[in-house]
Every structure is written in C-alpha cells, then in structure tokens.
Amino acid sequence: MAFTPDKARVGGMRRITAAHLQLWKVSGPSAENIVLAVSELVANAIEHGCGDVELTVLYACGEVRVEVTDGNSAPATLTAADDEDVSGRGLFLVAVLSRDWGVSGDGRSTWCVFRVPARRS
C-alpha cells in the first residue's frame, strides 16, 4: 500500500496491518509486536523520508515480513537515545522485537522479519 506522508497515516497503517494479521490468524504478542514495528517504521519514513511511503506486509512460511519504502536514499540507522530524549528509540524497538531487520542496498527500504506461531484453523 502506498500513501502520501502524513502523520495521520500511522494509525491507519496499524489498523490495516492488524486486520490482515487477524485474517492470517496471527494474534497475541506476535501480532502486537508486528503492529508496533509497522507503526515505528511508517513513522520514521514519514518523519525522515522523501516522497510517498510504501508499506508491504507479507506472510509466508511462518514469518511475517514488514517493509517500508520511501524516496530517501540515506539508510535508517540504529541510534542510542538518552534518557531525556523524546524520540530515537523506534528502530531499537524494531531490532529487539523482530527476528531480523535491515536496510535495502539503496537505503530506501527498511525491513524486519518476525517468526509467528503456526496458523490455527
């Protein structure tokens, strides 16, 4: 899904992701962590990116992959926020909660992967 960068879009992307996770029968802490990662990566793309933002969420082989792309070729970097800082912890949260994360070679996409329990019928 592609959208114009607007802070109001973060909540919408969380809701859309949560709805897809529910359809895929991904729930509990796994779903909560994935939705949090979507929130953080989308907010970063809106804050630091250029142009439209694209969110892709894929579920296959027991994993959910989240990828957020924007027009900024400067790659997202993990930073250490001080206790007094009001921001700067989002990518750290993504790194801690996900199985793996990274940035595409061109720097435009930041992704993360979550293992999820087997689907229940």
MMTF fields as JSON, N, C-alpha, C and O atoms, coordinates in Angstrom:
{
  "mmtfVersion": "1.0.0",
  "mmtfProducer": "UNKNOWN",
  "numBonds": 483,
  "numAtoms": 484,
  "numGroups": 121,
  "numChains": 1,
  "numModels": 1,
  "chainsPerModel": [1],
  "groupsPerChain": [121],
  "chainIdList": ["A"],
  "bondAtomList": [4, 2, 8, 6, 12, 10, 16, 14, 20, 18, 24, 22, 28, 26, 32, 30, 36, 34, 40, 38, 44, 42, 48, 46, 52, 50, 56, 54, 60, 58, 64, 62, 68, 66, 72, 70, 76, 74, 80, 78, 84, 82, 88, 86, 92, 90, 96, 94, 100, 98, 104, 102, 108, 106, 112, 110, 116, 114, 120, 118, 124, 122, 128, 126, 132, 130, 136, 134, 140, 138, 144, 142, 148, 146, 152, 150, 156, 154, 160, 158, 164, 162, 168, 166, 172, 170, 176, 174, 180, 178, 184, 182, 188, 186, 192, 190, 196, 194, 200, 198, 204, 202, 208, 206, 212, 210, 216, 214, 220, 218, 224, 222, 228, 226, 232, 230, 236, 234, 240, 238, 244, 242, 248, 246, 252, 250, 256, 254, 260, 258, 264, 262, 268, 266, 272, 270, 276, 274, 280, 278, 284, 282, 288, 286, 292, 290, 296, 294, 300, 298, 304, 302, 308, 306, 312, 310, 316, 314, 320, 318, 324, 322, 328, 326, 332, 330, 336, 334, 340, 338, 344, 342, 348, 346, 352, 350, 356, 354, 360, 358, 364, 362, 368, 366, 372, 370, 376, 374, 380, 378, 384, 382, 388, 386, 392, 390, 396, 394, 400, 398, 404, 402, 408, 406, 412, 410, 416, 414, 420, 418, 424, 422, 428, 426, 432, 430, 436, 434, 440, 438, 444, 442, 448, 446, 452, 450, 456, 454, 460, 458, 464, 462, 468, 466, 472, 470, 476, 474, 480, 478],
  "bondOrderList": [1, 1, 1, 1, 1, 1, 1, 1, 1, 1, 1, 1, 1, 1, 1, 1, 1, 1, 1, 1, 1, 1, 1, 1, 1, 1, 1, 1, 1, 1, 1, 1, 1, 1, 1, 1, 1, 1, 1, 1, 1, 1, 1, 1, 1, 1, 1, 1, 1, 1, 1, 1, 1, 1, 1, 1, 1, 1, 1, 1, 1, 1, 1, 1, 1, 1, 1, 1, 1, 1, 1, 1, 1, 1, 1, 1, 1, 1, 1, 1, 1, 1, 1, 1, 1, 1, 1, 1, 1, 1, 1, 1, 1, 1, 1, 1, 1, 1, 1, 1, 1, 1, 1, 1, 1, 1, 1, 1, 1, 1, 1, 1, 1, 1, 1, 1, 1, 1, 1, 1],
  "groupList": [{"groupName": "MET", "atomNameList": ["N", "CA", "C", "O"], "elementList": ["N", "C", "C", "O"], "formalChargeList": [0, 0, 0, 0], "bondAtomList": [1, 0, 2, 1, 3, 2], "bondOrderList": [1, 1, 2], "singleLetterCode": "M", "chemCompType": "L-PEPTIDE LINKING"}, {"groupName": "ALA", "atomNameList": ["N", "CA", "C", "O"], "elementList": ["N", "C", "C", "O"], "formalChargeList": [0, 0, 0, 0], "bondAtomList": [1, 0, 2, 1, 3, 2], "bondOrderList": [1, 1, 2], "singleLetterCode": "A", "chemCompType": "L-PEPTIDE LINKING"}, {"groupName": "PHE", "atomNameList": ["N", "CA", "C", "O"], "elementList": ["N", "C", "C", "O"], "formalChargeList": [0, 0, 0, 0], "bondAtomList": [1, 0, 2, 1, 3, 2], "bondOrderList": [1, 1, 2], "singleLetterCode": "F", "chemCompType": "L-PEPTIDE LINKING"}, {"groupName": "THR", "atomNameList": ["N", "CA", "C", "O"], "elementList": ["N", "C", "C", "O"], "formalChargeList": [0, 0, 0, 0], "bondAtomList": [1, 0, 2, 1, 3, 2], "bondOrderList": [1, 1, 2], "singleLetterCode": "T", "chemCompType": "L-PEPTIDE LINKING"}, {"groupName": "PRO", "atomNameList": ["N", "CA", "C", "O"], "elementList": ["N", "C", "C", "O"], "formalChargeList": [0, 0, 0, 0], "bondAtomList": [1, 0, 2, 1, 3, 2], "bondOrderList": [1, 1, 2], "singleLetterCode": "P", "chemCompType": "L-PEPTIDE LINKING"}, {"groupName": "ASP", "atomNameList": ["N", "CA", "C", "O"], "elementList": ["N", "C", "C", "O"], "formalChargeList": [0, 0, 0, 0], "bondAtomList": [1, 0, 2, 1, 3, 2], "bondOrderList": [1, 1, 2], "singleLetterCode": "D", "chemCompType": "L-PEPTIDE LINKING"}, {"groupName": "LYS", "atomNameList": ["N", "CA", "C", "O"], "elementList": ["N", "C", "C", "O"], "formalChargeList": [0, 0, 0, 0], "bondAtomList": [1, 0, 2, 1, 3, 2], "bondOrderList": [1, 1, 2], "singleLetterCode": "K", "chemCompType": "L-PEPTIDE LINKING"}, {"groupName": "ARG", "atomNameList": ["N", "CA", "C", "O"], "elementList": ["N", "C", "C", "O"], "formalChargeList": [0, 0, 0, 0], "bondAtomList": [1, 0, 2, 1, 3, 2], "bondOrderList": [1, 1, 2], "singleLetterCode": "R", "chemCompType": "L-PEPTIDE LINKING"}, {"groupName": "VAL", "atomNameList": ["N", "CA", "C", "O"], "elementList": ["N", "C", "C", "O"], "formalChargeList": [0, 0, 0, 0], "bondAtomList": [1, 0, 2, 1, 3, 2], "bondOrderList": [1, 1, 2], "singleLetterCode": "V", "chemCompType": "L-PEPTIDE LINKING"}, {"groupName": "GLY", "atomNameList": ["N", "CA", "C", "O"], "elementList": ["N", "C", "C", "O"], "formalChargeList": [0, 0, 0, 0], "bondAtomList": [1, 0, 2, 1, 3, 2], "bondOrderList": [1, 1, 2], "singleLetterCode": "G", "chemCompType": "PEPTIDE LINKING"}, {"groupName": "ILE", "atomNameList": ["N", "CA", "C", "O"], "elementList": ["N", "C", "C", "O"], "formalChargeList": [0, 0, 0, 0], "bondAtomList": [1, 0, 2, 1, 3, 2], "bondOrderList": [1, 1, 2], "singleLetterCode": "I", "chemCompType": "L-PEPTIDE LINKING"}, {"groupName": "HIS", "atomNameList": ["N", "CA", "C", "O"], "elementList": ["N", "C", "C", "O"], "formalChargeList": [0, 0, 0, 0], "bondAtomList": [1, 0, 2, 1, 3, 2], "bondOrderList": [1, 1, 2], "singleLetterCode": "H", "chemCompType": "L-PEPTIDE LINKING"}, {"groupName": "LEU", "atomNameList": ["N", "CA", "C", "O"], "elementList": ["N", "C", "C", "O"], "formalChargeList": [0, 0, 0, 0], "bondAtomList": [1, 0, 2, 1, 3, 2], "bondOrderList": [1, 1, 2], "singleLetterCode": "L", "chemCompType": "L-PEPTIDE LINKING"}, {"groupName": "GLN", "atomNameList": ["N", "CA", "C", "O"], "elementList": ["N", "C", "C", "O"], "formalChargeList": [0, 0, 0, 0], "bondAtomList": [1, 0, 2, 1, 3, 2], "bondOrderList": [1, 1, 2], "singleLetterCode": "Q", "chemCompType": "L-PEPTIDE LINKING"}, {"groupName": "TRP", "atomNameList": ["N", "CA", "C", "O"], "elementList": ["N", "C", "C", "O"], "formalChargeList": [0, 0, 0, 0], "bondAtomList": [1, 0, 2, 1, 3, 2], "bondOrderList": [1, 1, 2], "singleLetterCode": "W", "chemCompType": "L-PEPTIDE LINKING"}, {"groupName": "SER", "atomNameList": ["N", "CA", "C", "O"], "elementList": ["N", "C", "C", "O"], "formalChargeList": [0, 0, 0, 0], "bondAtomList": [1, 0, 2, 1, 3, 2], "bondOrderList": [1, 1, 2], "singleLetterCode": "S", "chemCompType": "L-PEPTIDE LINKING"}, {"groupName": "GLU", "atomNameList": ["N", "CA", "C", "O"], "elementList": ["N", "C", "C", "O"], "formalChargeList": [0, 0, 0, 0], "bondAtomList": [1, 0, 2, 1, 3, 2], "bondOrderList": [1, 1, 2], "singleLetterCode": "E", "chemCompType": "L-PEPTIDE LINKING"}, {"groupName": "ASN", "atomNameList": ["N", "CA", "C", "O"], "elementList": ["N", "C", "C", "O"], "formalChargeList": [0, 0, 0, 0], "bondAtomList": [1, 0, 2, 1, 3, 2], "bondOrderList": [1, 1, 2], "singleLetterCode": "N", "chemCompType": "L-PEPTIDE LINKING"}, {"groupName": "CYS", "atomNameList": ["N", "CA", "C", "O"], "elementList": ["N", "C", "C", "O"], "formalChargeList": [0, 0, 0, 0], "bondAtomList": [1, 0, 2, 1, 3, 2], "bondOrderList": [1, 1, 2], "singleLetterCode": "C", "chemCompType": "L-PEPTIDE LINKING"}, {"groupName": "TYR", "atomNameList": ["N", "CA", "C", "O"], "elementList": ["N", "C", "C", "O"], "formalChargeList": [0, 0, 0, 0], "bondAtomList": [1, 0, 2, 1, 3, 2], "bondOrderList": [1, 1, 2], "singleLetterCode": "Y", "chemCompType": "L-PEPTIDE LINKING"}],
  "groupTypeList": [0, 1, 2, 3, 4, 5, 6, 1, 7, 8, 9, 9, 0, 7, 7, 10, 3, 1, 1, 11, 12, 13, 12, 14, 6, 8, 15, 9, 4, 15, 1, 16, 17, 10, 8, 12, 1, 8, 15, 16, 12, 8, 1, 17, 1, 10, 16, 11, 9, 18, 9, 5, 8, 16, 12, 3, 8, 12, 19, 1, 18, 9, 16, 8, 7, 8, 16, 8, 3, 5, 9, 17, 15, 1, 4, 1, 3, 12, 3, 1, 1, 5, 5, 16, 5, 8, 15, 9, 7, 9, 12, 2, 12, 8, 1, 8, 12, 15, 7, 5, 14, 9, 8, 15, 9, 5, 9, 7, 15, 3, 14, 18, 8, 2, 7, 8, 4, 1, 7, 7, 15],
  "groupIdList": [1, 2, 3, 4, 5, 6, 7, 8, 9, 10, 11, 12, 13, 14, 15, 16, 17, 18, 19, 20, 21, 22, 23, 24, 25, 26, 27, 28, 29, 30, 31, 32, 33, 34, 35, 36, 37, 38, 39, 40, 41, 42, 43, 44, 45, 46, 47, 48, 49, 50, 51, 52, 53, 54, 55, 56, 57, 58, 59, 60, 61, 62, 63, 64, 65, 66, 67, 68, 69, 70, 71, 72, 73, 74, 75, 76, 77, 78, 79, 80, 81, 82, 83, 84, 85, 86, 87, 88, 89, 90, 91, 92, 93, 94, 95, 96, 97, 98, 99, 100, 101, 102, 103, 104, 105, 106, 107, 108, 109, 110, 111, 112, 113, 114, 115, 116, 117, 118, 119, 120, 121],
  "secStructList": [7, 3, 3, 7, 7, 7, 6, 6, 2, 2, 2, 2, 2, 2, 2, 2, 2, 2, 2, 2, 2, 2, 2, 6, 6, 7, 7, 2, 2, 2, 2, 2, 2, 2, 2, 2, 2, 2, 2, 2, 2, 2, 2, 2, 2, 2, 2, 2, 7, 7, 1, 7, 3, 3, 3, 3, 3, 3, 3, 3, 6, 6, 3, 3, 3, 3, 3, 3, 3, 7, 1, 7, 7, 1, 7, 7, 7, 7, 7, 7, 7, 7, 6, 6, 7, 1, 1, 7, 7, 2, 2, 2, 2, 2, 2, 2, 2, 1, 1, 3, 3, 3, 3, 7, 6, 6, 1, 1, 3, 3, 3, 3, 3, 3, 3, 7, 7, 7, 7, 7, 7],
  "xCoordList": [0.845, 0.0, 0.897, 1.81, 0.653, 1.417, 0.52, -0.69, 1.138, 0.366, 1.257, 2.481, 0.621, 1.359, 1.812, 1.109, 2.98, 3.483, 2.678, 2.713, 1.965, 1.151, 1.094, 0.778, 1.4, 1.426, 0.115, 0.112, -0.987, -2.281, -2.36, -3.225, -1.474, -1.483, -0.953, -1.249, -0.18, 0.424, -0.645, -0.541, -1.657, -2.735, -3.475, -3.836, -3.705, -4.376, -3.569, -4.13, -2.263, -1.41, -1.374, -1.295, -1.433, -1.524, -2.819, -2.809, -3.929, -5.228, -5.292, -5.797, -4.797, -4.796, -3.934, -4.328, -2.766, -1.887, -2.557, -2.526, -3.158, -3.832, -4.955, -5.155, -5.682, -6.765, -6.214, -6.783, -5.116, -4.51, -3.972, -4.126, -3.354, -2.853, -3.998, -3.858, -5.12, -6.287, -6.765, -7.1, -6.8, -7.185, -6.207, -6.605, -4.93, -3.894, -3.801, -2.952, -4.681, -4.707, -3.411, -2.973, -2.81, -1.645, -2.18, -2.762, -1.985, -2.573, -1.606, -0.459, -2.086, -1.308, -0.086, -0.078, 0.958, 2.165, 2.813, 3.376, 2.736, 3.323, 2.665, 3.354, 1.343, 0.62, 0.908, 1.097, 0.941, 1.217, 2.604, 2.766, 3.592, 4.953, 5.041, 5.732, 4.343, 4.351, 3.693, 4.216, 2.561, 1.863, 2.736, 2.77, 3.433, 4.334, 5.455, 5.804, 6.018, 7.079, 6.564, 7.252, 5.363, 4.764, 4.646, 4.999, 4.155, 3.994, 5.323, 5.405, 6.356, 7.669, 8.286, 8.804, 8.238, 8.858, 8.105, 8.727, 6.783, 5.999, 6.249, 6.426, 6.263, 6.527, 7.91, 8.07, 8.909, 10.257, 10.265, 10.891, 9.572, 9.537, 8.851, 9.28, 7.791, 7.095, 7.978, 8.04, 8.654, 9.488, 10.778, 11.166, 11.429, 12.77, 12.849, 13.883, 11.776, 11.8, 11.505, 11.332, 11.453, 11.119, 10.039, 10.119, 9.043, 8.011, 7.067, 6.988, 6.352, 5.367, 6.027, 7.215, 5.24, 5.691, 4.948, 3.77, 5.637, 5.017, 5.208, 6.322, 4.125, 4.155, 3.795, 2.783, 4.637, 4.374, 4.457, 5.433, 3.438, 3.433, 3.107, 2.053, 4.021, 3.869, 3.909, 4.664, 3.081, 3.07, 3.302, 2.511, 4.386, 4.687, 5.642, 6.515, 5.464, 6.398, 6.645, 7.776, 5.592, 5.724, 6.418, 6.845, 6.535, 7.161, 6.323, 5.658, 6.376, 5.784, 6.928, 7.756, 6.961, 7.983, 7.284, 6.295, 7.826, 7.337, 8.412, 9.586, 8.016, 8.966, 8.338, 7.202, 9.079, 8.607, 9.631, 10.827, 9.138, 9.994, 9.591, 8.408, 10.6, 10.356, 11.45, 12.282, 11.457, 12.388, 13.735, 14.555, 13.991, 15.257, 16.279, 16.042, 17.413, 18.432, 19.364, 20.227, 19.2, 20.003, 19.403, 18.252, 20.159, 19.586, 19.238, 19.889, 18.211, 17.86, 19.003, 19.586, 19.317, 20.397, 19.926, 19.121, 20.449, 20.144, 20.914, 22.128, 20.208, 20.857, 20.59, 19.663, 21.401, 21.217, 20.591, 21.213, 19.364, 18.681, 19.035, 19.146, 19.211, 19.438, 18.117, 17.043, 18.205, 17.006, 16.056, 14.84, 16.577, 15.76, 15.181, 14.277, 15.679, 15.201, 13.761, 13.392, 12.947, 11.547, 11.365, 10.267, 12.404, 12.327, 13.682, 14.625, 13.761, 15.032, 15.127, 16.208, 14.002, 14.018, 13.286, 13.313, 12.641, 11.805, 12.544, 12.095, 13.657, 14.398, 15.01, 15.168, 15.355, 15.838, 14.734, 15.002, 13.503, 12.379, 12.192, 11.983, 12.267, 12.132, 13.226, 12.955, 14.453, 15.583, 15.404, 15.734, 14.887, 14.71, 13.539, 13.64, 12.452, 11.245, 11.278, 10.67, 11.976, 11.962, 13.063, 14.019, 12.906, 13.932, 15.144, 16.281, 14.896, 15.961, 15.423, 14.212, 16.318, 15.911, 17.085, 18.217, 16.813, 17.891, 17.383, 16.235, 18.296, 18.019, 18.437, 19.458, 17.664, 17.985, 19.287, 19.734, 19.88, 21.141, 21.082, 22.069, 19.924, 19.798, 19.386, 19.242, 19.194, 18.865, 17.422, 17.036, 16.615, 15.243, 14.25, 13.192, 14.566, 13.636, 14.237, 15.413, 13.411, 13.779, 12.809, 11.604, 13.326, 12.508, 12.788, 13.814, 11.85, 12.036, 11.215, 10.225, 11.644, 11.007, 10.667, 11.467, 9.472, 9.0, 8.629, 7.947, 9.064, 8.553, 7.214, 7.049, 6.269, 4.95, 4.543, 4.95, 3.745, 3.261, 2.465, 1.947, 2.373, 1.608, 0.172, -0.389, -0.409, -1.809, -2.738, -2.553, -3.734, -4.787, -6.031, -6.4, -6.667, -7.861, -9.04, -10.117],
  "yCoordList": [-1.154, 0.0, 1.225, 1.321, 2.161, 3.409, 4.564, 4.556, 5.552, 6.688, 7.906, 7.796, 9.076, 10.311, 10.413, 9.961, 11.004, 11.085, 12.074, 13.284, 11.532, 12.332, 11.557, 10.367, 12.239, 11.561, 10.855, 9.865, 11.345, 10.714, 9.323, 8.532, 9.012, 7.699, 6.579, 5.41, 6.908, 5.875, 4.988, 3.763, 5.586, 4.827, 3.966, 2.829, 4.489, 3.727, 2.508, 1.435, 2.669, 1.547, 0.483, -0.712, 0.919, -0.043, -0.853, -2.077, -0.154, -0.83, -1.796, -2.91, -1.387, -2.251, -3.484, -4.599, -3.288, -4.414, -5.359, -6.575, -4.816, -5.643, -6.455, -7.617, -5.865, -6.584, -7.742, -8.834, -7.515, -8.597, -9.695, -10.881, -9.31, -10.32, -11.17, -12.383, -10.536, -11.281, -12.272, -13.411, -11.849, -12.749, -13.926, -15.045, -13.658, -14.691, -15.507, -16.39, -15.204, -15.896, -15.71, -16.612, -14.531, -14.151, -13.257, -12.207, -13.671, -12.917, -12.852, -13.291, -12.3, -12.238, -11.354, -10.4, -11.666, -10.846, -10.722, -9.678, -11.768, -11.694, -10.576, -9.749, -10.545, -9.511, -8.122, -7.163, -8.016, -6.725, -6.21, -5.023, -7.086, -6.679, -6.259, -5.296, -6.978, -6.63, -5.275, -4.446, -5.044, -3.757, -2.622, -1.539, -2.853, -1.832, -1.529, -0.366, -2.559, -2.35, -1.551, -0.658, -1.868, -1.105, 0.359, 1.249, 0.602, 1.967, 2.712, 3.843, 2.081, 2.731, 2.972, 4.058, 1.972, 2.129, 3.139, 3.923, 3.127, 4.104, 5.514, 6.45, 5.67, 6.994, 7.498, 8.681, 6.615, 7.02, 7.465, 8.47, 6.721, 7.08, 8.424, 9.22, 8.678, 9.963, 11.094, 12.164, 10.856, 11.891, 12.166, 13.322, 11.127, 11.28, 11.007, 11.262, 10.492, 10.103, 11.24, 12.392, 10.881, 11.826, 11.201, 10.017, 11.969, 11.485, 10.495, 10.383, 9.779, 8.815, 7.695, 7.415, 7.064, 5.957, 4.711, 4.775, 3.584, 2.32, 1.312, 1.119, 0.675, -0.368, -1.694, -1.807, -2.699, -4.052, -4.978, -4.943, -5.806, -6.809, -8.144, -8.302, -9.106, -10.418, -11.504, -11.418, -12.534, -13.675, -14.935, -15.265, -15.648, -16.906, -17.724, -17.178, -19.032, -19.969, -19.643, -19.74, -19.257, -18.993, -17.7, -17.521, -16.792, -15.497, -14.368, -14.524, -13.239, -12.009, -11.049, -10.787, -10.528, -9.546, -8.203, -8.098, -7.189, -5.826, -5.03, -5.088, -4.291, -3.459, -2.096, -2.001, -1.043, 0.317, 1.026, 1.033, 1.621, 2.262, 3.723, 4.063, 4.581, 5.986, 6.431, 5.619, 7.676, 8.178, 8.629, 9.113, 8.489, 8.936, 7.802, 6.709, 8.062, 7.021, 6.932, 6.056, 7.83, 7.734, 6.619, 6.727, 5.553, 4.409, 4.731, 5.553, 4.073, 4.183, 3.604, 2.584, 4.254, 3.773, 3.681, 4.482, 2.691, 2.481, 3.521, 3.657, 4.256, 5.268, 4.984, 4.253, 5.563, 5.42, 6.707, 7.769, 6.611, 7.775, 7.922, 6.936, 9.165, 9.448, 9.349, 9.374, 9.237, 9.132, 10.307, 10.133, 11.486, 12.686, 12.854, 13.667, 12.106, 12.234, 11.747, 10.736, 12.477, 12.09, 11.204, 10.695, 11.012, 10.141, 9.47, 9.705, 8.64, 7.994, 6.549, 5.962, 5.956, 4.573, 3.598, 2.391, 4.095, 3.266, 2.131, 0.986, 2.415, 1.364, 0.381, -0.799, 0.855, -0.04, -1.043, -2.234, -0.558, -1.45, -2.487, -3.667, -2.05, -2.971, -4.029, -5.212, -3.618, -4.553, -5.569, -6.743, -5.126, -6.02, -6.987, -8.161, -6.519, -7.33, -8.304, -9.373, -7.945, -8.768, -9.821, -9.72, -10.839, -11.871, -11.298, -11.653, -10.405, -9.776, -8.483, -8.317, -7.573, -6.326, -5.825, -6.276, -4.898, -4.336, -3.244, -2.807, -2.821, -1.746, -2.237, -2.911, -1.906, -2.316, -1.668, -0.674, -2.234, -1.717, -0.262, 0.465, 0.166, 1.56, 2.496, 3.7, 1.946, 2.758, 3.206, 3.827, 2.907, 3.416, 2.583, 3.087, 1.321, 0.435, -0.053, -0.411, -0.059, -0.666, -1.807, -1.647, -2.96, -4.151, -4.85, -4.623, -5.702, -6.563, -7.827, -7.836, -8.896, -10.2, -10.734, -10.64, -11.293, -11.889, -13.342, -13.651, -14.229, -15.607, -15.584, -14.905, -16.327, -16.376, -17.827, -18.702, -18.083, -19.441, -19.946, -19.155, -21.247, -21.856, -21.357, -21.106, -21.218, -20.774, -21.777, -22.99, -21.239, -22.097, -21.983, -20.89, -23.1, -23.096, -22.457, -22.377],
  "zCoordList": [0.0, 0.0, 0.0, 0.82, -0.903, -0.997, -0.549, -0.777, 0.09, 0.597, 0.727, 0.794, 0.762, 0.947, 2.402, 3.306, 2.628, 4.006, 4.844, 4.619, 5.801, 6.712, 8.026, 8.037, 9.136, 10.437, 10.758, 11.489, 10.227, 10.475, 9.854, 10.23, 8.911, 8.244, 9.132, 8.884, 10.154, 11.001, 11.627, 11.574, 12.211, 12.834, 11.829, 12.134, 10.64, 9.597, 9.171, 8.944, 9.062, 8.676, 9.781, 9.493, 11.043, 12.152, 12.046, 12.177, 11.808, 11.736, 10.549, 10.688, 9.41, 8.223, 8.476, 8.135, 9.072, 9.383, 10.371, 10.184, 11.413, 12.415, 11.769, 12.123, 10.837, 10.159, 9.333, 9.341, 8.626, 7.845, 8.763, 8.469, 9.854, 10.791, 11.325, 11.482, 11.601, 12.089, 11.028, 11.354, 9.764, 8.673, 8.556, 8.23, 8.824, 8.737, 10.025, 10.151, 10.98, 12.279, 13.076, 13.79, 12.94, 13.75, 14.859, 14.587, 16.114, 17.224, 18.395, 18.3, 19.494, 20.728, 20.609, 19.83, 21.384, 21.389, 20.007, 19.679, 19.205, 17.856, 17.059, 16.462, 17.046, 16.308, 16.889, 16.141, 18.2, 18.831, 18.439, 18.16, 18.418, 18.054, 16.594, 16.261, 15.727, 14.305, 14.087, 13.343, 14.721, 14.588, 15.133, 14.548, 16.23, 16.766, 15.773, 15.571, 15.155, 14.172, 12.974, 12.481, 12.509, 11.413, 11.808, 11.034, 13.001, 13.495, 13.489, 13.009, 14.019, 14.114, 12.745, 12.486, 11.86, 10.546, 9.683, 8.967, 9.743, 8.984, 9.521, 8.741, 10.842, 11.43, 11.026, 10.725, 11.015, 10.591, 9.131, 8.794, 8.259, 6.844, 6.637, 5.802, 7.393, 7.281, 7.793, 7.188, 8.902, 9.528, 8.747, 8.582, 8.276, 7.698, 6.202, 5.584, 5.613, 4.211, 3.262, 3.661, 1.999, 0.932, 0.066, -0.262, -0.305, -1.213, -0.562, 0.661, -1.422, -0.948, -0.159, -0.319, 0.69, 1.536, 1.078, 0.726, 1.086, 0.71, 1.831, 2.318, 2.237, 3.263, 2.618, 1.926, 2.853, 2.388, 3.59, 4.34, 3.775, 4.839, 4.184, 3.568, 4.322, 3.7, 4.759, 5.727, 4.563, 5.48, 4.675, 3.791, 4.973, 4.287, 5.143, 5.817, 5.106, 5.756, 7.229, 7.705, 7.95, 9.379, 9.741, 10.882, 8.779, 9.05, 8.463, 7.438, 9.139, 8.616, 8.349, 9.221, 7.127, 6.74, 6.536, 5.812, 7.192, 7.069, 6.344, 6.711, 5.322, 4.586, 4.347, 3.884, 4.664, 4.448, 3.564, 3.857, 2.479, 1.487, 1.324, 1.351, 1.153, 0.828, -0.142, -0.547, -0.507, -1.507, -0.985, -1.764, 0.289, 0.876, 0.787, 1.301, 0.136, -0.014, 1.195, 1.242, 2.174, 3.401, 4.259, 4.684, 4.52, 5.24, 6.693, 7.338, 7.184, 8.598, 9.422, 9.056, 10.53, 11.382, 12.823, 13.299, 13.483, 14.894, 15.705, 15.552, 16.57, 17.396, 18.867, 19.215, 19.709, 21.155, 21.679, 21.636, 22.171, 22.727, 24.201, 24.93, 24.624, 26.04, 26.798, 26.196, 28.117, 28.951, 28.738, 28.827, 28.462, 28.315, 26.919, 26.727, 25.939, 24.563, 24.451, 25.048, 23.679, 23.497, 22.266, 22.04, 21.476, 20.312, 20.11, 20.865, 19.089, 18.78, 19.227, 19.187, 19.657, 20.14, 19.227, 19.469, 18.191, 17.343, 16.666, 16.725, 16.029, 15.346, 16.337, 16.023, 17.522, 18.572, 18.947, 19.105, 19.088, 19.39, 18.291, 18.574, 17.044, 15.919, 15.978, 15.77, 16.257, 16.325, 17.447, 17.282, 18.577, 19.725, 19.505, 19.861, 18.933, 18.805, 17.626, 17.688, 16.569, 15.362, 15.398, 16.166, 14.546, 14.398, 13.682, 13.99, 12.719, 11.943, 11.363, 11.216, 11.033, 10.392, 9.568, 9.744, 8.677, 7.875, 6.964, 7.036, 6.101, 5.157, 3.771, 3.633, 2.761, 1.4, 0.941, 1.513, -0.085, -0.61, -1.051, -0.938, -1.554, -1.993, -0.856, -1.068, 0.357, 1.528, 1.62, 2.61, 0.617, 0.584, 1.384, 1.761, 1.649, 2.35, 3.655, 3.725, 4.679, 5.961, 6.179, 5.989, 6.577, 6.707, 8.034, 8.675, 8.425, 9.587, 9.391, 8.66, 10.059, 9.918, 11.302, 12.232, 11.422, 12.671, 12.426, 11.449, 13.296, 13.271, 13.988, 15.001, 13.457, 14.09, 14.29, 13.525, 15.312, 15.538, 14.338, 13.549, 14.207, 13.122, 13.15, 14.217, 11.982, 11.866, 12.525, 12.426, 13.194, 13.767, 12.901, 12.473, 12.648, 11.789, 12.458, 11.866]
}
